[in-house]
Short mmCIF file of C-alpha atoms in Angstrom, two decimals:
data_model
loop_
_atom_site.label_atom_id
_atom_site.label_comp_id
_atom_site.label_asym_id
_atom_site.label_seq_id
_atom_site.Cartn_x
_atom_site.Cartn_y
_atom_site.Cartn_z
CA MET L 1 -0.07 -0.01 0.04
CA ALA L 2 1.07 3.46 -0.82
CA LEU L 3 1.81 5.93 1.98
CA LEU L 4 1.44 9.76 1.66
CA LEU L 5 3.44 11.74 4.41
CA THR L 6 1.82 15.05 4.51
CA GLY L 7 1.61 18.31 6.56
CA ALA L 8 5.12 18.43 7.83
CA THR L 9 8.08 20.66 7.19
CA VAL L 10 10.44 18.80 4.94
CA VAL L 11 14.18 19.01 5.42
CA ASP L 12 15.59 17.23 2.51
CA GLY L 13 19.26 16.45 3.83
CA LEU L 14 20.70 18.33 0.73
CA GLY L 15 20.90 21.68 2.31
CA ASN L 16 18.08 23.15 0.40
CA ASP L 17 15.64 25.46 2.33
CA PRO L 18 12.84 23.64 4.27
CA VAL L 19 9.56 23.20 2.48
CA PRO L 20 6.51 23.97 4.82
CA ARG L 21 3.53 21.57 4.65
CA GLY L 22 5.14 19.40 2.21
CA SER L 23 4.19 15.96 1.15
CA VAL L 24 6.09 12.80 0.31
CA LEU L 25 4.71 9.70 -1.63
CA VAL L 26 5.98 6.32 -0.88
CA GLU L 27 5.14 3.35 -2.91
CA GLY L 28 6.68 -0.08 -1.87
CA ASP L 29 10.14 0.79 -0.41
CA ARG L 30 10.88 3.80 -2.39
CA ILE L 31 10.07 7.59 -2.50
CA THR L 32 7.97 8.04 -5.73
CA GLY L 33 6.88 11.53 -5.50
CA ILE L 34 7.50 14.95 -3.58
CA GLY L 35 4.63 17.61 -3.41
CA VAL L 36 2.20 15.34 -5.10
CA ASP L 37 -1.16 13.41 -4.12
CA GLY L 38 -1.18 9.67 -3.85
CA PRO L 39 -3.30 7.10 -5.85
CA VAL L 40 -6.48 6.02 -4.98
CA GLY L 41 -6.28 3.84 -1.77
CA THR L 42 -3.22 5.74 -0.57
CA GLU L 43 -2.94 5.69 3.27
CA THR L 44 -2.31 9.29 4.48
CA VAL L 45 0.07 9.87 7.39
CA ASP L 46 -0.68 13.34 8.87
CA LEU L 47 2.47 14.97 10.14
CA ASP L 48 1.19 18.33 10.87
CA GLY L 49 3.39 20.42 13.15
CA LEU L 50 6.39 17.94 12.73
CA THR L 51 9.69 18.14 10.58
CA LEU L 52 10.21 15.31 8.14
CA LEU L 53 13.91 14.40 7.30
CA PRO L 54 15.80 11.60 5.65
CA GLY L 55 16.65 8.80 8.04
CA LEU L 56 19.69 9.60 10.01
CA ILE L 57 23.03 7.97 9.22
CA ASP L 58 25.80 7.16 11.82
CA ALA L 59 29.02 6.71 9.86
CA HIS L 60 31.03 5.37 12.94
CA VAL L 61 29.38 2.80 15.00
CA HIS L 62 30.44 -0.20 17.19
CA ILE L 63 27.20 -2.25 17.43
CA GLY L 64 29.42 -5.40 18.37
CA HIS L 65 30.87 -3.54 21.45
CA SER L 66 27.27 -3.26 23.08
CA SER L 67 28.40 -4.94 26.35
CA GLU L 68 30.36 -3.60 29.28
CA MET L 69 33.93 -3.83 27.85
CA ARG L 70 35.60 -5.09 31.02
CA ALA L 71 32.98 -8.06 31.51
CA VAL L 72 33.75 -9.09 27.76
CA LEU L 73 37.49 -9.00 28.31
CA ASN L 74 37.14 -10.76 31.59
CA LEU L 75 34.95 -13.46 29.92
CA GLU L 76 32.18 -12.87 32.36
CA LEU L 77 29.27 -12.64 29.74
CA SER L 78 27.65 -15.51 27.95
CA VAL L 79 27.15 -15.29 24.12
CA ALA L 80 23.33 -15.01 24.61
CA GLU L 81 23.87 -11.89 26.88
CA ARG L 82 26.22 -10.21 24.28
CA ALA L 83 23.77 -11.22 21.60
CA ALA L 84 21.01 -9.51 23.59
CA ASP L 85 22.93 -6.49 23.99
CA ILE L 86 23.80 -6.17 20.30
CA PHE L 87 19.95 -6.62 19.41
CA ARG L 88 19.04 -3.99 21.95
CA THR L 89 21.51 -1.53 20.65
CA LEU L 90 20.13 -2.07 17.04
CA ARG L 91 16.42 -1.46 18.11
CA GLU L 92 17.48 1.75 19.99
CA THR L 93 19.47 2.81 17.04
CA LEU L 94 16.59 2.65 14.73
CA ASP L 95 14.22 4.32 17.33
CA ALA L 96 16.54 7.16 17.49
CA GLY L 97 15.99 7.88 13.99
CA PHE L 98 19.22 6.24 12.51
CA THR L 99 18.08 4.09 9.69
CA ALA L 100 21.58 3.30 8.34
CA VAL L 101 25.04 2.94 10.15
CA ARG L 102 28.57 2.22 9.10
CA ASP L 103 29.96 -0.23 11.65
CA CYS L 104 33.73 0.49 11.93
CA GLY L 105 34.64 -2.83 13.58
CA GLY L 106 32.98 -5.46 15.85
CA ILE L 107 30.24 -7.34 13.96
CA ASP L 108 30.13 -10.51 11.90
CA HIS L 109 28.04 -10.86 8.79
CA GLY L 110 25.61 -12.95 11.00
CA VAL L 111 24.21 -9.66 12.47
CA LEU L 112 23.96 -8.21 9.07
CA ARG L 113 21.85 -11.14 7.84
CA THR L 114 19.71 -11.30 10.90
CA VAL L 115 18.76 -7.63 10.60
CA ALA L 116 18.35 -7.88 6.66
CA ARG L 117 16.04 -10.86 7.23
CA GLY L 118 13.92 -8.86 9.61
CA LEU L 119 14.50 -11.31 12.36
CA VAL L 120 15.41 -8.28 14.70
CA PRO L 121 14.80 -4.39 14.08
CA GLY L 122 17.54 -2.50 13.14
CA PRO L 123 19.09 0.06 10.83
CA ARG L 124 20.82 -0.74 7.35
CA ILE L 125 24.17 -1.75 8.06
CA TRP L 126 27.64 -1.42 6.18
CA ALA L 127 30.34 -3.11 8.04
CA SER L 128 34.12 -3.40 8.07
CA ALA L 129 33.99 -6.67 10.20
CA SER L 130 37.46 -7.09 12.09
CA PRO L 131 39.44 -3.87 11.92
CA LEU L 132 42.92 -4.49 10.87
CA VAL L 133 45.22 -3.74 13.86
CA GLN L 134 48.97 -4.35 14.40
CA CYS L 135 50.40 -6.25 17.40
CA GLY L 136 50.29 -3.99 20.52
CA GLY L 137 48.39 -1.31 18.71
CA HIS L 138 45.05 0.27 18.88
CA GLY L 139 42.45 -2.42 18.85
CA HIS L 140 44.71 -5.19 20.06
CA LEU L 141 42.47 -6.14 23.07
CA GLY L 142 43.34 -8.34 25.96
CA SER L 143 46.01 -8.49 28.67
CA PRO L 144 49.61 -7.72 27.43
CA PHE L 145 50.61 -11.02 29.72
CA ALA L 146 48.54 -13.18 27.15
CA PRO L 147 49.73 -14.39 23.90
CA PRO L 148 48.78 -12.10 21.07
CA ASP L 149 46.21 -14.41 19.44
CA ASP L 150 44.29 -14.60 22.72
CA THR L 151 42.21 -11.75 21.49
CA PHE L 152 40.25 -14.31 19.52
CA HIS L 153 38.72 -15.68 22.71
CA PHE L 154 36.50 -12.50 22.38
CA ARG L 155 35.36 -13.44 19.14
CA VAL L 156 32.04 -15.00 18.46
CA ARG L 157 31.83 -16.30 14.93
CA GLY L 158 28.55 -15.05 13.38
CA LEU L 159 27.89 -12.54 15.89
CA THR L 160 31.08 -10.54 16.76
CA ALA L 161 34.54 -9.55 15.22
CA VAL L 162 37.65 -8.36 17.06
CA GLY L 163 40.63 -6.68 15.70
CA ARG L 164 42.77 -8.79 13.42
CA ILE L 165 46.41 -8.59 14.26
CA SER L 166 48.40 -8.19 10.84
CA ASP L 167 52.07 -7.42 10.85
CA GLY L 168 53.69 -7.34 7.59
CA ASN L 169 52.26 -7.19 3.94
CA ASP L 170 51.50 -10.77 3.81
CA GLU L 171 49.48 -10.76 7.21
CA VAL L 172 47.65 -7.63 6.28
CA ARG L 173 46.56 -9.09 2.78
CA LYS L 174 45.32 -12.25 4.62
CA ALA L 175 43.41 -10.39 7.23
CA ALA L 176 41.89 -8.15 4.59
CA ARG L 177 40.56 -11.20 2.63
CA GLU L 178 39.32 -12.55 5.95
CA CYS L 179 37.40 -9.55 6.58
CA PHE L 180 35.61 -9.71 3.27
CA ARG L 181 34.81 -13.47 3.92
CA GLN L 182 33.29 -12.20 7.19
CA GLY L 183 30.95 -10.02 5.14
CA ALA L 184 33.00 -6.59 5.08
CA SER L 185 31.81 -3.96 2.63
CA PHE L 186 35.05 -1.93 3.36
CA LEU L 187 38.11 -2.20 5.43
CA LYS L 188 39.09 -0.30 8.75
CA MET L 189 42.57 0.09 9.91
CA ALA L 190 43.99 1.80 13.08
CA VAL L 191 46.90 3.78 11.78
CA THR L 192 47.66 5.44 15.20
CA GLY L 193 47.41 4.97 18.93
CA GLY L 194 43.89 5.28 20.26
CA VAL L 195 41.94 6.41 23.30
CA VAL L 196 40.63 2.96 24.42
CA SER L 197 44.10 1.26 24.31
CA ILE L 198 46.60 -0.12 26.64
CA ALA L 199 49.93 -0.53 24.98
CA ASP L 200 50.19 2.54 22.77
CA SER L 201 50.19 6.33 23.02
CA LEU L 202 47.94 8.86 20.88
CA ASP L 203 51.03 10.14 19.39
CA ASP L 204 52.13 6.65 17.80
CA THR L 205 52.00 5.68 14.24
CA GLN L 206 50.94 2.27 13.36
CA PHE L 207 51.33 0.27 10.12
CA THR L 208 53.79 1.35 7.42
CA VAL L 209 52.71 3.22 4.34
CA GLU L 210 53.33 -0.30 2.53
CA GLU L 211 51.30 -2.16 4.92
CA ILE L 212 48.31 0.34 4.42
CA ALA L 213 48.68 0.28 0.56
CA THR L 214 48.47 -3.55 0.69
CA ALA L 215 44.85 -3.25 2.47
CA VAL L 216 43.97 -0.45 -0.04
CA ALA L 217 45.04 -2.65 -3.05
CA GLU L 218 42.72 -5.44 -1.46
CA ALA L 219 39.89 -3.13 -0.97
CA HIS L 220 40.16 -1.93 -4.50
CA ALA L 221 40.03 -5.46 -5.67
CA ARG L 222 36.71 -5.61 -4.16
CA HIS L 223 35.70 -2.31 -5.57
CA THR L 224 35.73 -0.84 -2.19
CA TYR L 225 37.73 1.48 0.14
CA VAL L 226 39.82 1.75 3.30
CA THR L 227 38.95 4.08 6.28
CA VAL L 228 41.41 4.62 8.98
CA HIS L 229 41.36 5.18 12.67
CA ALA L 230 43.72 8.22 13.21
CA HIS L 231 44.52 10.55 16.01
CA ASN L 232 47.60 12.50 14.86
CA VAL L 233 48.54 14.06 11.65
CA ALA L 234 51.73 11.79 10.98
CA GLY L 235 49.46 8.63 10.96
CA ILE L 236 47.03 10.59 8.57
CA HIS L 237 49.77 11.41 6.12
CA ASN L 238 50.96 7.90 5.92
CA ALA L 239 47.30 6.62 5.31
CA VAL L 240 46.74 9.42 2.77
CA THR L 241 49.82 8.58 0.82
CA ALA L 242 48.91 4.87 0.78
CA GLY L 243 45.56 5.75 -0.86
CA VAL L 244 42.81 5.51 1.75
CA GLU L 245 39.52 7.33 1.17
CA CYS L 246 38.48 8.25 4.58
CA VAL L 247 39.79 9.22 8.08
CA GLU L 248 37.98 8.65 11.36
CA HIS L 249 38.31 11.15 14.35
CA GLY L 250 41.13 13.38 12.77
CA THR L 251 42.22 14.57 15.79
CA GLY L 252 44.85 17.73 15.25
CA ILE L 253 44.24 17.87 11.61
CA ASP L 254 46.21 21.04 10.61
CA GLU L 255 46.08 23.23 7.49
CA GLU L 256 48.77 21.22 5.65
CA THR L 257 47.11 17.87 6.34
CA ALA L 258 43.62 19.19 5.39
CA ALA L 259 44.95 20.42 1.98
CA MET L 260 46.53 17.10 1.52
CA MET L 261 43.16 15.23 2.24
CA ALA L 262 41.30 17.61 -0.18
CA ALA L 263 43.78 17.26 -2.97
CA ARG L 264 43.35 13.49 -2.78
CA GLY L 265 39.47 13.31 -2.14
CA VAL L 266 39.90 12.00 1.53
CA SER L 267 36.94 12.38 3.73
CA LEU L 268 36.78 13.03 7.30
CA VAL L 269 34.38 11.55 9.87
CA PRO L 270 34.84 13.44 13.37
CA THR L 271 33.57 11.52 16.25
CA LEU L 272 32.62 14.12 18.89
CA ALA L 273 30.01 12.39 20.86
CA ILE L 274 32.20 9.52 22.16
CA ALA L 275 34.67 12.27 23.49
CA LYS L 276 31.96 14.20 25.03
CA VAL L 277 30.25 11.10 26.79
CA LEU L 278 33.52 9.91 28.16
CA GLU L 279 34.18 13.25 29.65
CA GLU L 280 30.74 13.58 31.25
CA ASN L 281 30.34 9.85 32.54
CA PHE L 282 33.38 7.62 32.04
CA ASP L 283 32.38 4.88 34.64
CA GLN L 284 29.35 3.90 32.73
CA HIS L 285 31.36 2.30 29.93
CA GLY L 286 33.16 -0.28 32.11
CA LEU L 287 36.52 0.65 30.64
CA PRO L 288 39.83 0.22 32.59
CA PRO L 289 40.27 3.23 34.79
CA GLN L 290 43.79 3.98 33.23
CA ILE L 291 41.75 4.91 29.90
CA ARG L 292 40.24 7.93 31.65
CA GLU L 293 43.45 10.23 31.26
CA ARG L 294 43.89 9.22 27.65
CA VAL L 295 40.69 10.97 26.66
CA GLY L 296 42.43 14.30 27.47
CA ASP L 297 41.77 17.03 24.92
CA THR L 298 40.71 14.82 22.06
CA LEU L 299 37.12 16.74 21.69
CA GLN L 300 39.03 19.94 21.02
CA GLY L 301 41.61 18.19 18.85
CA MET L 302 38.75 16.67 16.50
CA THR L 303 36.95 20.14 16.67
CA ASP L 304 40.15 21.82 15.30
CA GLY L 305 40.51 19.06 12.85
CA LEU L 306 36.96 19.47 11.62
CA LEU L 307 37.37 23.20 11.05
CA ALA L 308 40.51 22.88 9.15
CA ALA L 309 39.15 20.18 6.94
CA ARG L 310 36.00 22.00 6.25
CA GLU L 311 38.01 25.06 5.24
CA ALA L 312 40.05 23.01 2.96
CA GLY L 313 37.07 21.52 1.24
CA VAL L 314 37.18 18.16 2.73
CA LEU L 315 33.88 16.10 2.92
CA VAL L 316 32.94 16.08 6.47
CA GLY L 317 30.56 13.42 7.72
CA SER L 318 29.12 12.43 11.19
CA GLY L 319 29.77 9.35 13.46
CA SER L 320 29.22 8.83 17.13
CA ASP L 321 31.77 6.03 17.90
CA LEU L 322 29.61 5.04 20.98
CA ILE L 323 30.61 1.93 22.92
CA GLY L 324 29.30 -0.17 25.54
CA PRO L 325 25.64 -0.76 26.92
CA ARG L 326 24.36 2.85 26.56
CA GLN L 327 24.48 3.80 22.99
CA ASP L 328 21.25 5.95 23.12
CA ARG L 329 23.02 9.26 22.34
CA ARG L 330 23.82 9.22 18.73
CA GLY L 331 22.00 12.49 18.06
CA LEU L 332 24.44 14.10 20.41
CA GLU L 333 27.15 14.10 17.47
CA ILE L 334 24.61 16.39 15.38
CA ALA L 335 23.93 18.52 18.32
CA LEU L 336 27.57 19.05 18.85
CA LYS L 337 28.38 19.69 15.32
CA ALA L 338 25.55 22.07 15.14
CA LYS L 339 27.32 24.26 17.68
CA ILE L 340 30.49 24.30 15.25
CA ILE L 341 29.33 24.49 11.62
CA GLY L 342 25.41 25.23 12.30
CA ALA L 343 22.36 23.04 12.59
CA HIS L 344 21.63 22.73 8.93
CA GLU L 345 25.24 21.70 7.91
CA ALA L 346 25.37 19.23 10.77
CA ILE L 347 22.08 17.73 9.57
CA VAL L 348 23.48 17.36 6.02
CA SER L 349 26.70 15.89 7.33
CA ALA L 350 24.64 13.11 9.06
CA THR L 351 22.43 12.55 5.91
CA SER L 352 23.64 12.96 2.46
CA VAL L 353 27.20 13.70 3.21
CA ASN L 354 27.48 10.24 5.23
CA ALA L 355 25.73 8.53 2.29
CA ARG L 356 28.50 9.80 -0.29
CA ILE L 357 31.25 8.76 2.10
CA MET L 358 29.77 5.38 2.38
CA ARG L 359 29.19 5.29 -1.39
CA VAL L 360 25.51 4.65 -1.15
CA ALA L 361 24.18 8.12 -1.95
CA ASP L 362 22.17 6.46 -4.93
CA ARG L 363 20.11 4.78 -2.24
CA ILE L 364 19.96 6.76 0.91
CA GLY L 365 20.68 10.16 2.65
CA SER L 366 17.98 12.44 1.01
CA VAL L 367 14.35 13.15 0.49
CA GLU L 368 14.25 12.48 -3.34
CA THR L 369 12.24 10.69 -5.75
CA GLY L 370 13.79 7.20 -6.37
CA LYS L 371 15.59 7.04 -3.10
CA LEU L 372 14.80 4.38 -0.55
CA ALA L 373 12.00 5.58 1.78
CA ASP L 374 13.89 5.88 4.98
CA LEU L 375 12.33 8.78 6.65
CA ILE L 376 11.98 10.21 10.00
CA ALA L 377 9.64 12.83 11.69
CA VAL L 378 10.52 15.04 14.76
CA ASP L 379 8.46 17.01 17.01
CA PHE L 380 10.86 19.89 17.15
CA ASP L 381 12.41 22.37 14.76
CA PRO L 382 15.74 20.80 13.87
CA LEU L 383 17.17 23.97 12.33
CA THR L 384 16.71 25.92 15.75
CA GLU L 385 16.67 23.32 18.17
CA PRO L 386 19.36 20.75 17.00
CA GLU L 387 20.23 19.85 20.57
CA LEU L 388 17.16 17.81 20.86
CA PHE L 389 18.56 15.25 18.58
CA ASP L 390 20.23 14.02 21.69
CA ASP L 391 16.85 12.94 22.89
CA PRO L 392 15.56 9.74 20.95
CA THR L 393 11.92 10.22 22.28
CA ARG L 394 11.79 13.51 20.03
CA VAL L 395 12.05 11.16 16.96
CA VAL L 396 8.19 10.33 16.76
CA LEU L 397 7.99 8.63 13.44
CA VAL L 398 10.59 6.29 11.74
CA VAL L 399 10.12 4.69 8.25
CA LYS L 400 12.57 2.19 6.88
CA GLY L 401 12.12 0.93 3.49
CA GLY L 402 8.52 2.26 3.15
CA ARG L 403 7.37 0.44 6.48
CA ILE L 404 6.52 2.41 9.64
CA VAL L 405 8.72 0.75 12.37
CA LYS L 406 8.07 3.44 15.15
CA ASP L 407 5.09 5.75 15.65
CA THR L 408 4.75 7.53 18.89
CA ARG L 409 2.96 10.50 17.52
CA LYS L 410 0.23 11.96 20.00
#
């Protein structure tokens, strides 16, 4: 049955002026008309007083890390409990208006299939499976007193994926191929130290240019790309030189680095939300206490990097990077970004720009005829009150693929 969403102010996700009292026609799983009436028998959905937007996209999630990290590392949780945490996070993500996500490490293709078959509710997922990490680098989980391959004790085939330790070109090549066997649609590498790390520093570089280039070659063979975790400019320079297409976090990007990224068409996905959440409530994540001091000034560093990248013309997306059992604040990323670049641009970054970065702009990310009918309605003006994206209850309607999956309109 066709749906006619009518009466709302329409924000199209492309940066165009809002359209008051607009209408969007949905037939099957697609948007088939804008500003039109529906055929005979069309179901009308009255959205008077609401704002209609494209479904939001979080381009940096870790759905597989939905349990308390310390409990996982200490092998205190059953597979059933970890699966329940993942399925809860998927439902909460969709309810918050995020109809698509890019998972940057932590889930196996079994989760993708489960959501795609409709067995559990959740967003569309593009995933990297296991991130590629070097021995002792960011993403190498577990005690330094245990053998390196003990990290695979945390992996549950069909459900979760952990960092694949890959040192040298041959190991990187094999690890990349295994990621694609796990259902990856792109590759993720850690090329610098990280905040949630034990045996490295944020100033460290990880992987050689040649190792990164090996992963890039494997990605290109699969007609896809590599994105990199990076918290310093030396690591970013290595990655850009090697041919990656996207940088996650981007702490400390300066004018020279931004120009280099722009010249080579490299995108940036800042992750302001996780830095803010760790600042506000570190204890809720179940992380080792020594991680607290590593949070440092990463929020300001990512903000500075975002501004430098934007000034240089780099495509800047939006990702939350939330981890642990409470991942209900994905909209905080939009709220924080709105303070820096304005509400409308922040919304565009979390919709059409993210879709471009993820190479799926032909399917999602905007309210346009022919796109998949992934749409949300909010009960506030997102251009004047973007901070309310941080409250999932203010998303009152969610449509995914033409089906209403949440409706709390009064």
